Phi, psi and omega in degrees: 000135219192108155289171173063038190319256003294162182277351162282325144339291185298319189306302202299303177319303206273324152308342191244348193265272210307312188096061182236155174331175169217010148294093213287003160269341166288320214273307177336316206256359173275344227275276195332321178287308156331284176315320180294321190290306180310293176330301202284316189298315139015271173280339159270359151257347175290315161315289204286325168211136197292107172277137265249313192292336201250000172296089197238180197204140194233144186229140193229154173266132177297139161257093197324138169072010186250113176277355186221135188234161222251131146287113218290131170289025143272000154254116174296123171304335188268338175221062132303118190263324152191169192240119171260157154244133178262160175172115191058066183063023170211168182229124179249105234292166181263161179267134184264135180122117176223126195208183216284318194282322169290303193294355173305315219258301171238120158276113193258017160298314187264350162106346192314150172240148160189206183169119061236202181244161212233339196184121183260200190176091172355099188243347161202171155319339197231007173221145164246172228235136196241134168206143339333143123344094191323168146225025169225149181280157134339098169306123171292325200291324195257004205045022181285153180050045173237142154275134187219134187267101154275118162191204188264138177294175163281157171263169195275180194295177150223071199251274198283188202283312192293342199278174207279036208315164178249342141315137133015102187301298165344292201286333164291327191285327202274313197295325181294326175301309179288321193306319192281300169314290169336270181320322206280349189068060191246143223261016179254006186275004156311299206270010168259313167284358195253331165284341175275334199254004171288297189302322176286317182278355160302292169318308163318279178340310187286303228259328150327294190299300181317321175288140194223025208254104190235136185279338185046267173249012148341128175277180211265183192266155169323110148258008138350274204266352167303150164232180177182167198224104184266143176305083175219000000 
């Protein structure tokens, strides 16, 4: 049981899991299907729970007068979890939200600034909206005026044989297997899934006890822009 898998690895594991050849010229002509299966088994645990490990944080500097800022691309915009400011050494989360009620105080329709900045917002797929409107540039040195983005990354390809899961191997293969079991009409994919989902609420459990990763009074995530996926 291994992140960082490579996918001729799983291919092999899930062949041998499926009961498909392990001959890679009988195997050749099932590999796409594997690989899809695989991909797709991925990503809908990669949905389904903020892994601990995929938890990462990008710090961008506020820029006087810039009201929209790029959401770093290694962060899925739907699962940004929260946006801090730092300012006079410390860092504090912002509050989700630019309404009727901020532009009263700043409009920021109107170029208005101010600081420090208090509340974001989601403003496309590929930027969110900062508020007050900075009037100061971002320090490098003390990370004073920096915005810092926390959520889960993206995943990486599993496309060609060398790349990477990012996931569990185990728990990828056994969830693919029983499905592949499943469609084959085979009579062991129950008890292939009851062994994919023991193992996965293992992994939740372990990786739970472990985070030491604490939001603390963060406000709760968009429930709007959440996705999720359930297992079953």
């Amino acid at each position: 049981m291994a992140r960082g898998t490579t996918l001729n690895s799983l291919i092999d594991q899930l062949r041998a899991e499926s009961g498909y050849s392990l001959t890679v010229s009988l195997g050749a002509a099932n590999r796409d299907v594997l690989i899809n299966v695989l991909q797709r088994t991925q990503r809908k645990l990669w949905e389904d729970f903020a892994w601990p490990f995929m938890r990462i944080k990008s710090d961008i500097a506020a820029s006087a007068s810039l009201r929209y800022y790029n959401i770093p691309s290694n962060i899925d915009v739907d699962r940004i979890e929260r946006i801090e400011f730092k300012d006079g050494g410390y860092w504090q989360p912002l509050d989700y939200g630019v309404g009727p009620h901020q532009l009263a105080e700043h409009d920021s329709d109107e170029a208005e600034t101010g600081w420090p900045v208090r509340t974001w917002e989601i403003y496309s797929d590929t930027q969110f909206e900062v508020w007050p409107i900075p009037n100061t540039n971002g320090t490098a040195s003390t990370l004073d005026g920096y915005i810092r983005v926390i959520g889960i990354r993206n995943l990486s390809d599993l496309v060609d044989g060398a790349d990477r899961a990012d996931l569990d191997d185990h728990l990828l293969v056994l969830f693919a297997a029983s499905e592949i079991l499943s469609r084959n009409k085979t009579g062991d994919a129950e008890a292939k899934m009851m062994q994919a989902q023991t193992h996965y609420m293992r992994l939740r459990a372990r990786l739970s006890k472990s985070n030491t990763f604490s939001i603390g009074a963060a406000p709760a995530p968009r429930e709007p822009r959440l996705k999720g996926a359930i297992i079953t």
